[in-house]
Coordinates of C-alpha atoms in Angstrom, one line a residue:
Chain A
M1 CA 38.1 -26.9 82.9
P2 CA 37.8 -26.3 86.7
R3 CA 36.5 -29.4 88.6
A4 CA 33.5 -27.6 90.1
A5 CA 32.2 -26.7 86.7
T6 CA 32.6 -30.3 85.4
V7 CA 30.7 -31.6 88.4
L8 CA 28.0 -29.1 87.9
R9 CA 27.6 -30.0 84.2
L10 CA 27.5 -33.7 84.9
G11 CA 24.9 -33.0 87.6
A12 CA 22.8 -31.1 85.1
L13 CA 23.1 -33.9 82.6
A14 CA 22.1 -36.5 85.3
L15 CA 19.1 -34.3 86.2
L16 CA 18.0 -34.0 82.6
I17 CA 18.2 -37.7 82.0
A18 CA 16.4 -38.6 85.2
F19 CA 13.6 -36.1 84.5
L20 CA 13.1 -37.4 80.9
A21 CA 13.2 -41.0 82.0
K22 CA 10.9 -40.8 85.0
P23 CA 9.1 -37.5 84.9
Q24 CA 6.4 -38.7 87.3
S25 CA 8.9 -38.9 90.1
F26 CA 9.3 -35.2 89.9
A27 CA 5.6 -34.6 90.3
P28 CA 5.7 -33.3 93.9
L29 CA 8.3 -30.7 92.8
F30 CA 5.9 -29.2 90.2
A31 CA 2.6 -29.8 92.1
P32 CA 2.6 -26.3 93.7
L33 CA 2.6 -24.7 90.2
A34 CA -0.4 -26.7 88.9
Q35 CA -3.6 -25.2 90.0
Y36 CA -7.2 -26.6 90.4
G37 CA -6.0 -30.2 90.4
A38 CA -4.4 -30.0 87.0
P39 CA -1.7 -32.6 86.3
P40 CA 1.7 -31.3 87.5
I41 CA 3.6 -33.3 84.8
Y42 CA 2.8 -33.2 81.1
D43 CA 0.7 -36.2 80.3
Q44 CA -0.4 -35.8 76.7
G45 CA 2.9 -37.3 75.2
N46 CA 6.2 -38.8 76.1
L47 CA 8.6 -36.0 77.2
L48 CA 11.7 -38.1 76.2
S49 CA 10.5 -38.7 72.7
L50 CA 9.5 -35.0 72.3
A51 CA 13.0 -33.9 73.5
L52 CA 14.7 -36.3 71.1
A53 CA 12.4 -35.2 68.2
Q54 CA 13.4 -31.6 68.8
L55 CA 17.1 -32.5 69.1
G56 CA 16.8 -34.4 65.9
T57 CA 15.2 -31.5 64.0
V58 CA 17.8 -29.1 65.3
C59 CA 20.7 -31.4 64.3
L60 CA 19.3 -32.0 60.9
A61 CA 18.8 -28.3 60.3
A62 CA 22.3 -27.5 61.6
A63 CA 23.8 -30.1 59.3
A64 CA 22.1 -28.5 56.3
S65 CA 23.1 -25.0 57.5
T66 CA 26.7 -26.1 57.9
L67 CA 26.9 -27.7 54.5
V68 CA 25.5 -24.6 52.7
A69 CA 27.2 -21.9 54.9
V70 CA 30.7 -23.6 54.7
G71 CA 30.2 -24.2 51.0
L72 CA 29.3 -20.5 50.4
G73 CA 32.2 -19.4 52.6
V74 CA 34.6 -21.5 50.6
L75 CA 33.1 -20.2 47.3
V76 CA 33.4 -16.5 48.1
T77 CA 37.0 -16.8 49.4
R78 CA 38.1 -18.3 46.0
P79 CA 39.3 -15.7 43.5
S80 CA 36.6 -16.9 41.0
G81 CA 33.8 -16.6 43.6
A82 CA 34.8 -13.3 45.3
Q83 CA 32.2 -11.4 43.3
F84 CA 29.5 -13.5 45.1
L85 CA 30.5 -12.3 48.6
P86 CA 28.0 -9.3 48.8
L87 CA 25.2 -11.5 47.5
S88 CA 25.9 -14.4 49.8
R89 CA 26.2 -12.1 52.8
T90 CA 22.8 -10.5 52.0
L91 CA 21.2 -13.9 51.7
V92 CA 22.4 -15.2 55.0
N93 CA 21.7 -11.9 56.7
I94 CA 18.1 -12.1 55.5
G95 CA 18.0 -15.7 56.9
Q96 CA 19.0 -14.3 60.3
T97 CA 16.8 -11.1 60.3
F98 CA 13.6 -12.7 58.9
P99 CA 11.8 -14.0 62.1
P100 CA 11.6 -17.8 62.2
V101 CA 7.8 -17.4 63.0
A102 CA 7.4 -15.5 59.7
V103 CA 9.3 -18.2 57.9
L104 CA 6.9 -20.8 59.3
A105 CA 4.0 -18.7 58.1
V106 CA 5.4 -18.5 54.6
A107 CA 6.6 -22.1 54.5
V108 CA 3.4 -23.9 55.7
P109 CA 1.4 -23.1 52.5
L110 CA 4.3 -24.3 50.4
V111 CA 5.3 -27.5 52.2
G112 CA 2.4 -28.2 54.6
F113 CA 2.4 -28.7 58.4
G114 CA 4.9 -30.8 60.4
E115 CA 8.7 -31.0 60.5
K116 CA 9.4 -29.5 57.1
P117 CA 8.5 -25.8 57.7
T118 CA 10.4 -26.0 61.0
L119 CA 13.5 -27.4 59.3
I120 CA 13.4 -24.6 56.7
A121 CA 13.1 -21.9 59.4
L122 CA 15.9 -23.3 61.5
F123 CA 18.1 -23.8 58.5
A124 CA 17.8 -20.2 57.4
Y125 CA 18.2 -18.9 61.0
G126 CA 21.4 -20.9 61.6
L127 CA 23.3 -19.9 58.4
L128 CA 24.7 -16.6 59.6
P129 CA 27.0 -17.6 62.4
I130 CA 28.5 -20.5 60.5
F131 CA 29.0 -18.4 57.3
E132 CA 30.6 -15.5 59.1
N133 CA 32.9 -17.7 61.1
T134 CA 33.9 -19.7 58.0
L135 CA 34.8 -16.5 56.3
V136 CA 36.9 -15.2 59.2
G137 CA 38.5 -18.6 59.6
L138 CA 39.5 -18.9 55.9
K139 CA 40.6 -15.2 55.6
T140 CA 42.9 -15.4 58.7
V141 CA 45.1 -18.3 57.4
P142 CA 48.5 -16.7 57.4
G143 CA 49.7 -15.5 54.0
A144 CA 53.1 -17.2 54.4
V145 CA 51.4 -20.6 55.0
L146 CA 49.3 -20.2 51.8
E147 CA 52.3 -19.1 49.8
A148 CA 54.3 -22.1 51.1
A149 CA 51.4 -24.4 50.2
S150 CA 51.3 -23.2 46.6
G151 CA 55.0 -23.0 46.4
M152 CA 55.3 -26.7 47.4
G153 CA 53.1 -27.6 44.5
M154 CA 49.7 -28.1 46.1
S155 CA 46.8 -27.7 43.7
A156 CA 44.1 -25.2 44.7
R157 CA 41.9 -28.1 45.9
Q158 CA 44.7 -29.7 47.9
R159 CA 45.5 -26.4 49.5
L160 CA 41.9 -25.9 50.5
L161 CA 41.4 -29.4 52.0
A162 CA 44.9 -29.9 53.5
V163 CA 45.7 -26.4 54.8
E164 CA 42.9 -23.9 54.7
L165 CA 39.9 -25.9 56.0
P166 CA 41.9 -27.6 58.9
L167 CA 43.3 -24.2 60.0
A168 CA 39.8 -22.6 59.8
M169 CA 38.2 -25.5 61.6
P170 CA 38.2 -24.1 65.1
L171 CA 36.2 -21.1 64.0
I172 CA 33.9 -23.1 61.8
L173 CA 33.0 -25.4 64.7
E174 CA 32.4 -22.5 66.9
G175 CA 29.9 -21.1 64.4
V176 CA 28.2 -24.5 64.2
R177 CA 28.0 -24.6 68.0
L178 CA 26.5 -21.1 68.1
S179 CA 23.9 -22.0 65.5
L180 CA 23.0 -25.3 67.2
V181 CA 22.4 -23.5 70.6
I182 CA 20.3 -20.7 69.1
N183 CA 18.2 -23.2 67.3
V184 CA 17.5 -25.6 70.2
G185 CA 15.5 -22.7 71.7
T186 CA 14.1 -21.5 68.5
A187 CA 12.8 -25.0 67.6
T188 CA 10.1 -24.8 70.2
I189 CA 8.1 -22.6 67.9
G190 CA 7.9 -25.5 65.5
S191 CA 5.1 -26.9 67.6
T192 CA 2.8 -24.1 66.3
V193 CA 2.8 -25.9 63.0
A194 CA 2.6 -29.4 64.4
A195 CA 6.3 -30.4 64.4
K196 CA 7.1 -32.8 67.3
G197 CA 9.0 -31.0 70.1
L198 CA 8.9 -29.5 73.5
G199 CA 7.1 -26.5 72.2
E200 CA 4.0 -28.7 72.5
V201 CA 4.5 -28.8 76.3
I202 CA 4.9 -25.0 76.6
I203 CA 1.9 -24.4 74.3
A204 CA -0.3 -26.8 76.3
G205 CA 0.7 -25.0 79.5
L206 CA -0.1 -21.6 78.0
L207 CA -3.5 -22.9 76.8
S208 CA -4.5 -24.4 80.1
S209 CA -2.8 -21.8 82.3
N210 CA -0.6 -24.6 83.7
T211 CA 2.7 -23.0 84.8
A212 CA 4.1 -26.4 85.6
F213 CA 3.9 -27.4 81.9
I214 CA 5.5 -24.1 80.7
L215 CA 8.3 -24.5 83.2
Q216 CA 9.0 -28.2 82.2
G217 CA 9.1 -27.4 78.5
G218 CA 11.3 -24.4 79.1
L219 CA 13.7 -26.0 81.6
V220 CA 14.3 -29.1 79.5
T221 CA 14.9 -27.0 76.4
G222 CA 17.3 -24.7 78.3
L223 CA 19.2 -27.6 79.8
M224 CA 19.6 -29.2 76.4
A225 CA 21.0 -26.0 75.0
I226 CA 23.5 -25.5 77.8
L227 CA 24.6 -29.1 77.7
L228 CA 24.9 -29.1 73.9
Y229 CA 27.0 -26.0 74.0
D230 CA 29.4 -27.5 76.6
G231 CA 29.4 -30.8 74.8
M232 CA 30.4 -29.2 71.5
A233 CA 33.0 -27.1 73.2
A234 CA 34.6 -30.2 74.8
L235 CA 34.5 -32.0 71.4
E236 CA 36.2 -29.1 69.7
R237 CA 39.0 -29.0 72.3
R238 CA 39.6 -32.8 71.8
L239 CA 39.5 -32.5 68.0
L240 CA 41.7 -29.5 67.8
R241 CA 44.3 -30.2 70.3
S242 CA 46.6 -30.8 67.4
V243 CA 45.9 -27.4 65.8
A244 CA 48.7 -25.1 67.1
L245 CA 47.5 -21.7 68.1
D246 CA 50.7 -19.7 68.5
Chain B
M1 CA 70.7 -25.3 34.7
I2 CA 68.2 -22.4 34.7
T3 CA 68.0 -20.1 31.7
V4 CA 66.0 -16.9 32.0
E5 CA 65.2 -15.3 28.7
K6 CA 63.9 -11.7 28.5
L7 CA 61.6 -12.3 31.4
T8 CA 59.1 -9.4 31.9
K9 CA 56.3 -8.7 34.3
R10 CA 53.9 -5.8 33.8
Y11 CA 51.0 -4.8 36.0
G12 CA 49.0 -2.4 33.8
E13 CA 51.4 0.5 32.9
T14 CA 54.0 -0.5 35.5
T15 CA 56.8 -2.8 34.5
V16 CA 58.1 -4.6 37.6
V17 CA 60.6 -6.9 35.9
D18 CA 62.0 -5.6 32.6
E19 CA 63.5 -8.1 30.0
V20 CA 65.8 -9.9 32.5
S21 CA 68.0 -12.6 31.0
F22 CA 70.6 -14.7 32.8
T23 CA 71.8 -18.3 33.2
V24 CA 72.3 -20.2 36.5
E25 CA 74.9 -23.0 36.2
R26 CA 73.9 -26.4 37.7
G27 CA 75.1 -26.7 41.3
S28 CA 75.9 -23.1 41.8
I29 CA 74.4 -20.4 44.1
T30 CA 73.1 -17.3 42.5
V31 CA 72.1 -14.4 44.7
I32 CA 69.7 -11.7 43.5
V33 CA 70.2 -8.4 45.4
G34 CA 68.3 -5.2 45.1
T35 CA 66.5 -2.6 47.1
S36 CA 62.8 -2.9 48.0
G37 CA 60.7 -2.7 44.9
S38 CA 63.5 -3.6 42.6
G39 CA 61.5 -6.6 41.3
K40 CA 63.8 -9.3 42.7
S41 CA 61.1 -11.3 44.5
T42 CA 58.8 -11.1 41.4
L43 CA 61.7 -12.4 39.3
L44 CA 62.2 -15.3 41.7
R45 CA 58.5 -16.2 41.7
M46 CA 58.3 -16.2 38.0
I47 CA 60.9 -19.1 38.0
N48 CA 58.4 -21.4 39.8
R49 CA 55.4 -19.6 38.2
L50 CA 53.8 -18.4 41.4
I51 CA 53.7 -15.3 39.2
E52 CA 53.1 -15.8 35.5
P53 CA 55.4 -13.7 33.3
S54 CA 53.9 -11.2 30.9
S55 CA 56.6 -12.2 28.3
G56 CA 59.8 -14.0 28.1
R57 CA 60.5 -17.6 29.3
V58 CA 62.3 -19.7 31.8
L59 CA 64.1 -23.0 30.8
L60 CA 64.8 -25.6 33.4
D61 CA 67.5 -27.9 32.0
G62 CA 66.5 -26.8 28.5
R63 CA 62.8 -27.4 29.0
D64 CA 60.3 -24.5 29.0
T65 CA 58.6 -24.3 32.5
R66 CA 55.3 -23.7 30.8
S67 CA 55.3 -27.2 29.3
E68 CA 53.6 -28.6 32.4
P69 CA 50.9 -27.5 34.9
A70 CA 52.3 -25.0 37.4
H71 CA 51.7 -27.1 40.5
L72 CA 53.5 -30.1 39.0
L73 CA 56.5 -27.8 38.1
R74 CA 56.6 -26.5 41.7
R75 CA 56.9 -30.0 43.1
R76 CA 60.3 -30.3 41.3
I77 CA 61.5 -26.9 42.7
G78 CA 62.2 -26.3 46.4
Y79 CA 60.8 -23.0 47.7
V80 CA 61.8 -21.3 51.0
I81 CA 60.2 -18.0 52.1
Q82 CA 60.9 -15.5 54.9
G83 CA 58.9 -16.5 58.0
H84 CA 59.2 -20.2 56.8
G85 CA 55.4 -20.7 56.3
L86 CA 55.3 -24.1 58.1
F87 CA 51.9 -25.7 58.4
P88 CA 51.0 -25.0 62.1
H89 CA 48.6 -27.9 62.3
R90 CA 51.1 -30.5 61.1
T91 CA 54.1 -32.0 62.9
V92 CA 57.7 -31.3 61.8
A93 CA 57.8 -34.8 60.1
E94 CA 54.5 -34.2 58.2
N95 CA 55.7 -30.7 57.2
I96 CA 58.9 -32.1 55.7
A97 CA 56.9 -35.0 54.0
T98 CA 54.6 -32.5 52.2
V99 CA 56.1 -32.7 48.7
P100 CA 57.1 -36.5 48.8
R101 CA 53.4 -37.2 49.8
L102 CA 52.2 -35.0 46.9
L103 CA 54.5 -37.0 44.6
G104 CA 53.1 -40.3 46.0
W105 CA 56.3 -41.7 47.5
Q106 CA 56.2 -45.0 49.4
E107 CA 55.7 -44.4 53.2
A108 CA 59.0 -46.1 54.1
R109 CA 60.9 -43.9 51.6
I110 CA 59.3 -40.8 53.0
E111 CA 60.1 -41.8 56.6
A112 CA 63.7 -42.5 55.7
R113 CA 64.0 -39.2 53.9
V114 CA 62.5 -37.2 56.8
R115 CA 65.0 -38.9 59.2
E116 CA 67.9 -38.1 57.0
L117 CA 67.0 -34.5 56.6
L118 CA 66.3 -34.0 60.3
T119 CA 69.7 -35.5 61.0
V120 CA 71.4 -33.3 58.4
F121 CA 69.9 -30.2 60.0
S122 CA 71.0 -31.3 63.5
L123 CA 67.4 -31.9 64.7
D124 CA 67.2 -35.2 66.6
P125 CA 64.4 -37.1 65.0
A126 CA 63.4 -38.7 68.3
V127 CA 62.8 -35.2 69.8
Y128 CA 61.6 -33.2 66.8
A129 CA 59.8 -35.4 64.3
Q130 CA 56.5 -35.4 66.2
A131 CA 56.9 -31.8 67.5
L132 CA 54.6 -29.0 66.2
P133 CA 56.2 -26.0 64.5
H134 CA 55.2 -23.6 67.4
Q135 CA 57.3 -25.7 69.8
L136 CA 60.5 -24.9 67.9
S137 CA 62.8 -21.9 68.1
G138 CA 63.0 -19.4 65.2
G139 CA 66.2 -21.0 64.0
Q140 CA 64.8 -24.5 64.1
Q141 CA 61.7 -23.5 62.3
Q142 CA 63.8 -22.0 59.6
R143 CA 65.8 -25.2 59.3
V144 CA 62.6 -27.2 59.0
G145 CA 61.5 -24.8 56.3
V146 CA 64.6 -25.6 54.3
A147 CA 64.4 -29.3 55.0
R148 CA 60.8 -29.3 53.7
A149 CA 61.9 -27.6 50.5
L150 CA 64.7 -30.1 50.0
A151 CA 62.6 -33.2 50.8
A152 CA 61.8 -34.4 47.3
E153 CA 65.4 -33.9 46.1
P154 CA 64.6 -30.9 43.9
V155 CA 67.3 -29.9 41.4
V156 CA 66.6 -26.2 42.1
L157 CA 66.0 -24.4 45.4
L158 CA 64.5 -21.0 45.3
M159 CA 64.8 -18.9 48.5
D160 CA 63.1 -15.6 49.1
E161 CA 64.9 -13.7 51.9
P162 CA 65.1 -17.0 53.8
F163 CA 67.2 -15.7 56.7
G164 CA 65.6 -12.2 57.0
A165 CA 63.7 -13.0 60.2
L166 CA 66.7 -14.5 62.1
D167 CA 69.0 -12.8 64.5
P168 CA 72.7 -12.2 63.4
I169 CA 74.2 -15.2 65.1
I170 CA 71.5 -17.7 64.0
R171 CA 71.6 -16.2 60.5
A172 CA 75.4 -16.8 60.2
K173 CA 74.8 -20.4 61.3
A174 CA 72.0 -20.8 58.8
Q175 CA 74.2 -19.4 56.0
D176 CA 76.9 -21.9 56.9
D177 CA 74.4 -24.7 56.9
L178 CA 73.1 -23.7 53.5
L179 CA 76.6 -23.8 52.0
D180 CA 77.2 -27.1 53.6
I181 CA 74.0 -28.6 52.4
Q182 CA 74.3 -27.1 48.9
G183 CA 77.8 -28.8 48.7
R184 CA 76.4 -32.1 49.9
F185 CA 73.3 -32.3 47.6
G186 CA 74.7 -30.3 44.7
T187 CA 71.4 -28.3 44.6
T188 CA 71.2 -25.3 42.3
V189 CA 70.2 -22.3 44.5
V190 CA 68.7 -19.0 43.6
L191 CA 68.4 -16.7 46.6
V192 CA 66.9 -13.3 46.9
T193 CA 68.2 -10.9 49.6
H194 CA 68.7 -7.2 50.2
D195 CA 71.7 -7.9 52.4
M196 CA 74.9 -7.4 50.5
D197 CA 77.0 -9.2 53.0
E198 CA 74.8 -12.2 52.6
A199 CA 75.1 -12.0 48.8
F200 CA 78.9 -11.9 49.0
R201 CA 79.1 -14.7 51.5
L202 CA 76.8 -17.1 49.6
G203 CA 76.9 -16.2 46.0
D204 CA 78.9 -17.8 43.3
R205 CA 77.3 -15.2 41.1
V206 CA 75.4 -12.1 42.2
A207 CA 72.7 -10.4 40.2
V208 CA 72.1 -6.7 41.0
M209 CA 68.6 -5.5 40.2
S210 CA 67.2 -2.0 40.3
G211 CA 63.9 -0.7 38.9
G212 CA 63.0 -4.0 37.4
K213 CA 66.3 -4.2 35.4
L214 CA 69.2 -6.5 35.8
L215 CA 72.2 -4.1 36.1
Q216 CA 74.9 -6.7 36.4
Y217 CA 75.3 -10.4 36.7
D218 CA 78.7 -11.5 37.7
R219 CA 81.1 -13.0 40.2
P220 CA 81.2 -11.1 43.4
A221 CA 84.8 -9.9 42.9
E222 CA 83.9 -8.5 39.4
L223 CA 81.0 -6.5 40.9
L224 CA 83.6 -4.8 43.1
V225 CA 86.4 -4.4 40.6
H226 CA 84.4 -3.7 37.5
P227 CA 81.0 -2.4 38.5
A228 CA 78.8 -2.0 35.4
D229 CA 76.8 0.9 36.8
P230 CA 77.1 3.5 39.6
F231 CA 74.2 1.9 41.3
V232 CA 76.1 -1.4 41.6
S233 CA 79.0 0.5 43.3
R234 CA 76.5 2.1 45.7
M235 CA 75.0 -1.3 46.5
T236 CA 78.3 -2.9 47.1
G237 CA 79.5 0.1 49.1
L238 CA 82.4 2.2 47.9
A239 CA 83.8 2.6 51.4
E240 CA 83.9 -1.1 52.0
R241 CA 84.9 -2.5 48.7
A242 CA 88.5 -3.3 49.6
M243 CA 87.3 -5.2 52.7
R244 CA 84.6 -7.0 50.7
L245 CA 87.2 -8.0 48.2
L246 CA 89.3 -9.4 51.0
S247 CA 86.3 -11.3 52.4
L248 CA 86.0 -13.2 49.1
I249 CA 89.5 -14.8 49.4
T250 CA 90.4 -17.4 52.0
A251 CA 93.7 -17.7 53.9
G252 CA 94.3 -21.1 52.3
E253 CA 94.2 -19.6 48.8
A254 CA 96.4 -16.6 49.7
A255 CA 99.0 -18.3 52.0
L256 CA 102.6 -17.7 51.1
P257 CA 105.2 -20.5 51.5
G258 CA 107.3 -20.4 54.7
A259 CA 106.9 -20.3 58.4
A260 CA 106.1 -17.4 60.6
E261 CA 105.5 -16.4 64.1
G262 CA 102.2 -14.8 65.1
P263 CA 98.6 -15.9 65.6
A264 CA 97.4 -19.1 64.0
V265 CA 94.5 -18.8 61.5
A266 CA 92.4 -21.6 59.8
P267 CA 92.8 -22.0 56.0
T268 CA 89.0 -21.4 55.7
A269 CA 89.2 -17.9 57.3
T270 CA 88.8 -15.0 54.9
L271 CA 91.6 -12.4 54.5
R272 CA 89.3 -9.9 56.0
E273 CA 89.1 -12.0 59.2
V274 CA 92.9 -12.6 59.2
L275 CA 93.6 -8.8 58.7
S276 CA 91.3 -8.0 61.6
E277 CA 93.1 -10.6 63.7
L278 CA 96.5 -9.1 62.9
V279 CA 95.4 -5.5 63.6
W280 CA 93.9 -6.7 66.9
S281 CA 97.0 -8.7 68.0
G282 CA 99.5 -6.1 66.6
A283 CA 101.4 -8.9 64.8
D284 CA 102.9 -8.5 61.3
A285 CA 102.2 -12.0 60.1
A286 CA 99.9 -14.9 60.8
R287 CA 100.5 -18.7 60.5
V288 CA 97.9 -20.6 58.4
V289 CA 97.4 -23.8 60.2
D290 CA 95.1 -26.8 59.3
A291 CA 92.7 -28.3 61.7
D292 CA 95.2 -31.2 62.3
G293 CA 98.1 -28.8 63.1
T294 CA 99.9 -28.8 59.7
V295 CA 101.3 -25.4 58.9
R296 CA 100.1 -24.4 55.4
G297 CA 102.1 -21.2 55.1
R298 CA 102.1 -17.6 56.3
L299 CA 100.3 -14.4 55.6
T300 CA 101.8 -10.9 56.1
V301 CA 99.9 -7.7 56.4
A302 CA 101.5 -6.5 53.2
A303 CA 100.5 -9.6 51.3
I304 CA 96.9 -9.2 52.5
L305 CA 96.7 -5.5 51.6
A306 CA 98.0 -6.3 48.1
R307 CA 95.0 -8.6 47.6
G308 CA 92.6 -5.9 48.6
A309 CA 93.3 -3.7 45.5
P310 CA 91.9 -4.4 42.1

């Protein structure tokens, strides 16, 4: 990674931490955006705890999406599960095309307000990239490698765990990263059904015509998404340095 | 010892392998040759049950191969394929340790075996044990593939066009290595190829397949002198049969007593090579000389030519 880019990322991270820790010290910066003496910094809750709550929801949803999407991907690439490929693909596609807002609307009557409907919406929305990447990852393991694994006497399970999944891992992680980043932004809508998160700040700004609030919610969410993306990418590179890509 | 009895594989109406029977002696090399689609690879894969036969059976040292689960059977049988199929995410040492790990060997025993094999295959353990497959040359990858197949001391080694992806010089070296290693470990080898030169060079016995049928299973010289079928003659090459016959006899075996002038040849050289040398140098006879300089005898052009006729 070029040095300048690393410096920029570390700078962004420092800025984010500084803002979340001491938002009031940034008040002069946002003051021109707040009209008629409105507070320039969100004051109806702790920004740090809102950001952490949103991150937590997103990570929980991503963990569930990963478990289900990778599980489905493994199932439909086994000879016995191949017939479920069209069905699985349809299901995860619906998860992606059904708008998360609509999922919230459907979920609230079933599970009530709060975190749960948001988790459901993000879970469904995050399935597709992980599922498709798992499929591609598993299907592109070279045939000679699979044949060698079976020829050596690995059972189907050993072959999956020791050969197929490790070789598909770079693509699976890429899918997880994509899903995480999409959902950091999407999670803000959870605040419409009373889930804790930065959407609260944006909505408060919209209701009181306070551009400073809207910008704060948006910027913090955006920075979190960018840093999460880069952090995951760096983690992948570290984890997968041993996976030869020749 | 491998006994193949009326082994058959059908896919719907198509019969890929048709009632093939033969026996492979312990410690010998059997080469299965045939054109593409002759069923030779299918036959090989039925021995380790990567493909399940439609009918017939395979006995390994008298025991039916279906008497145990397929993956357990395969741990006792070495398997080498074209393009080696090394695990790209594992080091050379880990690749070689695959079957011993599956069998639950002690770590110290695995490590010793890996070192031994790397040394046998002229790969310095200090340099190559921790290397990843993509850091090796094609010839080295192929050697690691064979080392991995031999790691758990299998009694049988199956090889499916193992040298097909190598260039001619590395292939010749790989064939020499195989003969050397087979002699050292006494492994029973069944090798599939479409290269007749390879078959004659390596095989104690050669099986010629066409259209799923085993046309002839015999010593290489017998295939030349008594072909069972016109297809066998075509495979062995009518125009070259005399030279092929000469390539099956070494100078040491054919040497006549007495001394001679002329070029020196090693006892391990084939008569084909000696004849070529004589034609090139314009000499009438060659001296067969050991590595330590002892003269073993002489070979005249006439004596060589006499061995090239049935």
